[in-house]
mmCIF file of C-alpha atoms in Angstrom:
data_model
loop_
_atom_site.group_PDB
_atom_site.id
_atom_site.type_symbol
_atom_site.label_atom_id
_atom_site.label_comp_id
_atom_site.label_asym_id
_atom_site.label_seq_id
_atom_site.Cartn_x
_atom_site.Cartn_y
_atom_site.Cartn_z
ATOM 1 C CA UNK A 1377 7.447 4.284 4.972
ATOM 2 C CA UNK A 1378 3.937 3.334 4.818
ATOM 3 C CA UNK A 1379 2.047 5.414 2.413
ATOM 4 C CA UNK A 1380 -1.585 5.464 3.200
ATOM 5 C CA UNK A 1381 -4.899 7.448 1.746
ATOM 6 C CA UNK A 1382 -8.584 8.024 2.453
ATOM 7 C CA UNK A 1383 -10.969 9.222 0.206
ATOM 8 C CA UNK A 1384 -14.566 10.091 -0.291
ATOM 9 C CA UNK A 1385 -15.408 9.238 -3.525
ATOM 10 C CA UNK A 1386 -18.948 11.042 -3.272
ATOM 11 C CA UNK A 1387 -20.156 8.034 -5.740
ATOM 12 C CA UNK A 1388 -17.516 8.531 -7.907
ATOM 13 C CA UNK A 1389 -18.989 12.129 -9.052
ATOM 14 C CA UNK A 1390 -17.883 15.329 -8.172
ATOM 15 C CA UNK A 1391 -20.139 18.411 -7.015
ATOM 16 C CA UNK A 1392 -21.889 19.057 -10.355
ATOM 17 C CA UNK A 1393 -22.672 15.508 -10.345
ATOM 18 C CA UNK A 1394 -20.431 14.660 -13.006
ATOM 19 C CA UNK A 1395 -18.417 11.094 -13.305
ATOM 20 C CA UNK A 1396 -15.073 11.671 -12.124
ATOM 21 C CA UNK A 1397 -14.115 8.149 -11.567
ATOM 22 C CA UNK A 1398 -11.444 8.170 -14.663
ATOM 23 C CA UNK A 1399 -9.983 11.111 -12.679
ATOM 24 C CA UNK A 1400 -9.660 9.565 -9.012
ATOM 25 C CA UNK A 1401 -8.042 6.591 -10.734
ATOM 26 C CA UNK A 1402 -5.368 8.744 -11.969
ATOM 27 C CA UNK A 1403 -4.865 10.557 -8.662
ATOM 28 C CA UNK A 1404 -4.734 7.786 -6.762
ATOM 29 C CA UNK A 1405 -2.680 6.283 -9.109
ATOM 30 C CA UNK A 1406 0.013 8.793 -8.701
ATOM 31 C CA UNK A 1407 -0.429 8.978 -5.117
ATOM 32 C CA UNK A 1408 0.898 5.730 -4.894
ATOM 33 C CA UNK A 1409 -0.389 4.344 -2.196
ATOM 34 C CA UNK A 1410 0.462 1.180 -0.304
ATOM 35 C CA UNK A 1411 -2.883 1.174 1.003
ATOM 36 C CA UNK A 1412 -6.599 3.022 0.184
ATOM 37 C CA UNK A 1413 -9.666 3.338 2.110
ATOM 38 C CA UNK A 1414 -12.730 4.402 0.075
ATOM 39 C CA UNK A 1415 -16.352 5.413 1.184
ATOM 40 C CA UNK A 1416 -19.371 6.655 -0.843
ATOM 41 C CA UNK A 1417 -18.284 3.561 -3.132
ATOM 42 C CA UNK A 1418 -20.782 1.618 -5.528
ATOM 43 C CA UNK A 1419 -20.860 -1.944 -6.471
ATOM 44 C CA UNK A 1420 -23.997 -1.829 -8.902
ATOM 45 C CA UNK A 1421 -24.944 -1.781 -12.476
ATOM 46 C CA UNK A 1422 -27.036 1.739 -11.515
ATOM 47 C CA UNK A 1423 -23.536 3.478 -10.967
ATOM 48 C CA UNK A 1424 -20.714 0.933 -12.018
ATOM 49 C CA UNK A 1425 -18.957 -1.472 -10.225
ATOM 50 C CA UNK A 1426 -16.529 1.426 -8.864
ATOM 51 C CA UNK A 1427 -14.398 -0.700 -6.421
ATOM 52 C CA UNK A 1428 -13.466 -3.204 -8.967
ATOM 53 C CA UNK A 1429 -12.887 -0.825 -11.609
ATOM 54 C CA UNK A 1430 -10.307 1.429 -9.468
ATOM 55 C CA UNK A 1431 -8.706 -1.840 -8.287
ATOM 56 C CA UNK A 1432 -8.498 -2.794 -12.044
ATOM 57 C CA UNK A 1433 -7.320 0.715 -13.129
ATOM 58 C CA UNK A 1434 -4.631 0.314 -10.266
ATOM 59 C CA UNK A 1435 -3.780 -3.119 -10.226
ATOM 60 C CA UNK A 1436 -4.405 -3.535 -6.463
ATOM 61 C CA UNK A 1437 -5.813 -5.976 -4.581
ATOM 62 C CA UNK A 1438 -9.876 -4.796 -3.517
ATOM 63 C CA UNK A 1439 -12.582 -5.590 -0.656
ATOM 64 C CA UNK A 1440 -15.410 -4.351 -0.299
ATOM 65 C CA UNK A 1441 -17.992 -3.968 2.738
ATOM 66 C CA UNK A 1442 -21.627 -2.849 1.797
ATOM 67 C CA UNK A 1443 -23.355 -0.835 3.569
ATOM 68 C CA UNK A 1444 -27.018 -0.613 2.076
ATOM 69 C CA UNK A 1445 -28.624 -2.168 -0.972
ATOM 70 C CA UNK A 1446 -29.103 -0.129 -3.927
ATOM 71 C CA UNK A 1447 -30.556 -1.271 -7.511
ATOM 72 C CA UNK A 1448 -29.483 -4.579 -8.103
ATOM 73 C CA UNK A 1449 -26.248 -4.123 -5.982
ATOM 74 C CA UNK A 1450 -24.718 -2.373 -2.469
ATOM 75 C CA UNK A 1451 -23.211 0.460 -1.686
ATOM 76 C CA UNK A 1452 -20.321 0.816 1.132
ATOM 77 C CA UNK A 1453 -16.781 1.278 1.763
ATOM 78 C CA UNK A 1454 -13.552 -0.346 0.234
ATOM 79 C CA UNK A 1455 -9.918 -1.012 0.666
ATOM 80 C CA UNK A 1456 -7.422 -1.270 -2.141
ATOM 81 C CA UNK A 1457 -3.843 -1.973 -1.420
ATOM 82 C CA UNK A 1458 -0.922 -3.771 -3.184
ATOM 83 C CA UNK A 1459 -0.354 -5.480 -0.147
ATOM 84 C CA UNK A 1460 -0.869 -8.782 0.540
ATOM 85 C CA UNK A 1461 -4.294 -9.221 2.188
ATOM 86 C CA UNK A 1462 -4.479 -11.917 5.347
ATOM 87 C CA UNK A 1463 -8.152 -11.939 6.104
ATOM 88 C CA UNK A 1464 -10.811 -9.019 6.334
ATOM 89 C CA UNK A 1465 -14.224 -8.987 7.751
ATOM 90 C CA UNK A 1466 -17.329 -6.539 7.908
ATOM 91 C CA UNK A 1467 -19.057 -5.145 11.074
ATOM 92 C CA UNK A 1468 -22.457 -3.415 11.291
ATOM 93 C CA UNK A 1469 -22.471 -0.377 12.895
ATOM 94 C CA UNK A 1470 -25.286 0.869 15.091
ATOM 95 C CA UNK A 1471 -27.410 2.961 12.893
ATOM 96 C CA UNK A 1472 -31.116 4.323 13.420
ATOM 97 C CA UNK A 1473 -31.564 5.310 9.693
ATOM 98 C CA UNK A 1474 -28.831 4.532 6.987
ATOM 99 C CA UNK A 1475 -27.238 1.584 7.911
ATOM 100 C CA UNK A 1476 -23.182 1.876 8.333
ATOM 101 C CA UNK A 1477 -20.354 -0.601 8.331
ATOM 102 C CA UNK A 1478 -16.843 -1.209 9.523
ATOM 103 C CA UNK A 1479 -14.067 -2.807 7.153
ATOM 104 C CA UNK A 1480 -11.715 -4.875 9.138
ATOM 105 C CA UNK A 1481 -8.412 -6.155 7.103
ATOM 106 C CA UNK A 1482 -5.508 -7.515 8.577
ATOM 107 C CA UNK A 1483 -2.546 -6.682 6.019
ATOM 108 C CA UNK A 1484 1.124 -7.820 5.644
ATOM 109 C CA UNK A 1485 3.891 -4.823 5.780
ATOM 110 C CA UNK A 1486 7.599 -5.684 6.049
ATOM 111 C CA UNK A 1487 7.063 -8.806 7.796
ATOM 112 C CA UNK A 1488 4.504 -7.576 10.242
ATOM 113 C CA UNK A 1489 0.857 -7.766 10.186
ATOM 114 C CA UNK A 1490 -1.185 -4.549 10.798
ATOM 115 C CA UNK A 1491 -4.909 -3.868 10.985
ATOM 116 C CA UNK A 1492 -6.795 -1.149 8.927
ATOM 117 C CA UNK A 1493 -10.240 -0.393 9.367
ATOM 118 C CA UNK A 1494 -12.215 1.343 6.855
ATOM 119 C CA UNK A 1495 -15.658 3.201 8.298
ATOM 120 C CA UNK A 1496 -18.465 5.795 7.332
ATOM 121 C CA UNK A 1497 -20.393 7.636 10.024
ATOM 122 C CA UNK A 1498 -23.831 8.866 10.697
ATOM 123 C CA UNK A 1499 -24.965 12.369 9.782
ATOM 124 C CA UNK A 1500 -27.229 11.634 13.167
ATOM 125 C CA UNK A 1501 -25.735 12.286 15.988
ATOM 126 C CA UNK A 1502 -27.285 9.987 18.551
ATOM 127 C CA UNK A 1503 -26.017 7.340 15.791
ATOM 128 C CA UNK A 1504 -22.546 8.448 15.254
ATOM 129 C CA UNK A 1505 -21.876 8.806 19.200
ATOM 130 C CA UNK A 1506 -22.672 5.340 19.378
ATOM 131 C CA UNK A 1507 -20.555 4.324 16.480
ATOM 132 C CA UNK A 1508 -17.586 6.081 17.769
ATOM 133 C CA UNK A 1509 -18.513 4.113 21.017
ATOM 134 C CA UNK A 1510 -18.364 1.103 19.691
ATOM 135 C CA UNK A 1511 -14.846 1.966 17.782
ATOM 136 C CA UNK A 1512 -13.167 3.002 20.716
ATOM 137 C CA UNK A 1513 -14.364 -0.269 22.305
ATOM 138 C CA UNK A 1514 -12.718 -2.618 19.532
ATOM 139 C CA UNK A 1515 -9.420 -0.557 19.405
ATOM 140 C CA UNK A 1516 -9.028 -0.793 23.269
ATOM 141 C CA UNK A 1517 -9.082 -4.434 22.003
ATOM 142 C CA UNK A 1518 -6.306 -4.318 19.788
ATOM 143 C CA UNK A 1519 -3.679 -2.299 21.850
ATOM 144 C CA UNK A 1520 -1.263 -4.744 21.413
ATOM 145 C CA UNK A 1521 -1.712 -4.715 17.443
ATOM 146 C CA UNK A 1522 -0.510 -2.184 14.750
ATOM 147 C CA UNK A 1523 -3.557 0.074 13.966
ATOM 148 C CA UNK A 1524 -4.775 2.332 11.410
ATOM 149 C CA UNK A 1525 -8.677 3.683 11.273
ATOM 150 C CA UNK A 1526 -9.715 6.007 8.450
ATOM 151 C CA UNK A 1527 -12.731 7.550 6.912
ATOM 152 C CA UNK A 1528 -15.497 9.795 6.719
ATOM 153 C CA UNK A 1529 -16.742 10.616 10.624
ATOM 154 C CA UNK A 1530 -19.086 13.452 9.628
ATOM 155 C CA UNK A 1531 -18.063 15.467 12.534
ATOM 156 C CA UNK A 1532 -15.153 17.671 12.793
ATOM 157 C CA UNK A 1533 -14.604 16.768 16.397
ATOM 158 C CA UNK A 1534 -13.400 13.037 15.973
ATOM 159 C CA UNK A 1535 -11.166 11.533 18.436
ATOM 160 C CA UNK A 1536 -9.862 8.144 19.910
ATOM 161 C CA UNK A 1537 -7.198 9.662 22.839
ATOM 162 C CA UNK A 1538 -5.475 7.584 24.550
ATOM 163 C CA UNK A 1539 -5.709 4.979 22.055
ATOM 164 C CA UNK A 1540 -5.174 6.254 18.707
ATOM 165 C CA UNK A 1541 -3.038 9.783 17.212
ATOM 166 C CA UNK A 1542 -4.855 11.678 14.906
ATOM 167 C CA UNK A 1543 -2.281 12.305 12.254
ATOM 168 C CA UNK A 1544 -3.477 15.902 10.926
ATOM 169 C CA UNK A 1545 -3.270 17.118 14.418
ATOM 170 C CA UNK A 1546 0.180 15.527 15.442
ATOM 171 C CA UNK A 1547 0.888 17.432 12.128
ATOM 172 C CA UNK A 1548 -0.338 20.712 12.606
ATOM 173 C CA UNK A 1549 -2.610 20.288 9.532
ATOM 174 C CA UNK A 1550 -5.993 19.677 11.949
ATOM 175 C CA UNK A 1551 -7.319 23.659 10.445
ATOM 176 C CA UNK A 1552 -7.188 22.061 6.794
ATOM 177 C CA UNK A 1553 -10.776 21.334 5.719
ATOM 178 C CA UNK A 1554 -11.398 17.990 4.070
ATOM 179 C CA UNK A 1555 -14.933 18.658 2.987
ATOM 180 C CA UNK A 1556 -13.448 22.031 0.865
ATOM 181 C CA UNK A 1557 -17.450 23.786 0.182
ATOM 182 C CA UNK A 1558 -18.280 23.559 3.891
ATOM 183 C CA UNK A 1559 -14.692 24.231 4.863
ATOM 184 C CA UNK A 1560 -15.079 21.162 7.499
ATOM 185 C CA UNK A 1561 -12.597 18.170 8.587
ATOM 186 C CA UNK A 1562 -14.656 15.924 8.662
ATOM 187 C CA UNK A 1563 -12.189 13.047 7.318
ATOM 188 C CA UNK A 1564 -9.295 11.875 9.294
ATOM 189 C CA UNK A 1565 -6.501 9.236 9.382
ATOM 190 C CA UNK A 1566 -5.997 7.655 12.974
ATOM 191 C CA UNK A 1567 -2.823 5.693 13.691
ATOM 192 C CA UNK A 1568 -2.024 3.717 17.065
ATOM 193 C CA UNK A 1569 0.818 4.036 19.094
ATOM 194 C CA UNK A 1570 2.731 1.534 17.335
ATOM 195 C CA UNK A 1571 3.031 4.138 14.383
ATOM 196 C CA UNK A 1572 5.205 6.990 14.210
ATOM 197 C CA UNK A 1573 3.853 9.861 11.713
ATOM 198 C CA UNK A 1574 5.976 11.292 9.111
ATOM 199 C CA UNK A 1575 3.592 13.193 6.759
ATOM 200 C CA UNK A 1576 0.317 14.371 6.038
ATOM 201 C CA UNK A 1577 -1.437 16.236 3.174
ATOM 202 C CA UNK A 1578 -4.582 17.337 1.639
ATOM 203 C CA UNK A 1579 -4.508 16.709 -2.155
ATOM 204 C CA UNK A 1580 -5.936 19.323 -4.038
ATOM 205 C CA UNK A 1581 -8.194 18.061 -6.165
ATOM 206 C CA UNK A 1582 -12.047 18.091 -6.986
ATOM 207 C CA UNK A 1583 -13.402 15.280 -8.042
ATOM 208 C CA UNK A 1584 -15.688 14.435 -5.355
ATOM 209 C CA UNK A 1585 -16.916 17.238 -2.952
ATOM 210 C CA UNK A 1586 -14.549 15.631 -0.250
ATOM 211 C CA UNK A 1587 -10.553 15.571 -0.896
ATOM 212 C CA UNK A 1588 -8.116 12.442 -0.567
ATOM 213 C CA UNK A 1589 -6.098 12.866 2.535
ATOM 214 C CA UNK A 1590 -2.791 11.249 2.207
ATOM 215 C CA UNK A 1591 0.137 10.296 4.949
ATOM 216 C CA UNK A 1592 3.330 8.257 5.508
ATOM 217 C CA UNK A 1593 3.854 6.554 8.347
ATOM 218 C CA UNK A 1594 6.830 4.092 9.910
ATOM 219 C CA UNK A 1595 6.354 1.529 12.411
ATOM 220 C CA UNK A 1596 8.576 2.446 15.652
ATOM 221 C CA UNK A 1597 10.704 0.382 17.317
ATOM 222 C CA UNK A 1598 8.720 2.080 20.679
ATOM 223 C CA UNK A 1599 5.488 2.553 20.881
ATOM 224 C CA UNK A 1600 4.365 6.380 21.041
ATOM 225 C CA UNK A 1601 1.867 8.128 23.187
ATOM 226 C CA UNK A 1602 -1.642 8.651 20.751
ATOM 227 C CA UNK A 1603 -2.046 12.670 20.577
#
């Protein structure tokens, strides 16, 4: 099975504001994961060069999509994965204030290529409705293609039905808060129909004020109704 994970890396620090980044390597390390989404992720000299360094730590392969300038550097979302990577591409989101982005990669699994976007949403709301607009516009687009969508929505009311299955909820895990001090989901794991869900977890760890949710999942032979 597919092992996937999304994280929150909060800038590699946890709630105290202390580095932490040694300590998500390791988890993520022994999470083993075919395939990573990141957000809150730096690529400057101000905070490190955090994608490349947990790529390096893990020996995956790394993109990276920035989001907004900061220092002499960006700061944005990334994918690791030890998966071979067929071509990737970054979308701006609609955003009145911070600006947002979308990862697109197209990846290679068992002989079949799959899609996995990577994304960060508004705290505004009038922003975030519009990004989740837009997302539900460019999955209707890719019915016909393996799917998975993860990351940070800053809402705990996220949702893509028809198109795409919310894997805590097909679960029974959608009560388990991802954002453990406000005791709010606000990060989730879509899959589309092309995916049948075997696991998902919470790991319990507190590096960043957000936790890394983890799942397996298996491509069916049928395509499954999105719940």
């Amino acid at each position: 099975m597919l092992r996937i994970v999304s994280y929150n890396i909060h800038s590699g620090r946890d709630l105290f504001w202390r580095n932490r980044l040694q300590q998500m390597a390791r988890t993520l390390g022994e999470l083993q994961a075919d395939v990573i989404g990141l957000q809150e992720v730096h690529q400057n000299s101000k905070y490190g060069y955090q994608a490349d360094y947990l790529a390096g730590a893990l020996q995956y392969h790394s993109i990276f999509a920035p989001s907004i300038r900061i220092a002499d550097g960006t700061y944005g979302n990334a994918l690791l994965t030890r998966l071979p990577i067929l071509r990737s591409r970054t979308l701006s989101l609609p955003a009145k204030k911070e600006k947002r982005c979308l990862l697109q990669s197209t990846l290679l699994w068992k002989g079949t290529e799959f899609d996995t976007w990577v994304t960060h949403l508004s705290l505004n709301q009038v922003s975030r409705l519009e990004q989740i607009d837009m997302l539900m516009t460019l999955a209707k687009k890719q019915q016909n293609h393996p799917l998975i969508l993860v990351g940070d929505f800053n809402t705990t009311s996220a949702s893509f039905q028809p198109i795409l299955t919310d894997c805590a909820r097909i679960t029974c895990n959608h009560l388990l808060p991802t954002l453990p001090s406000f005791r709010r989901r606000i990060d989730y794991l879509f899959a589309s129909r092309h995916w049948r869900v075997g696991t998902y977890q919470l790991i319990d760890v507190r590096w960043s004020d957000h936790v890394p949710l983890a799942a397996t999942l298996e491509l069916s032979e049928r395509q499954v109704p999105a719940e």
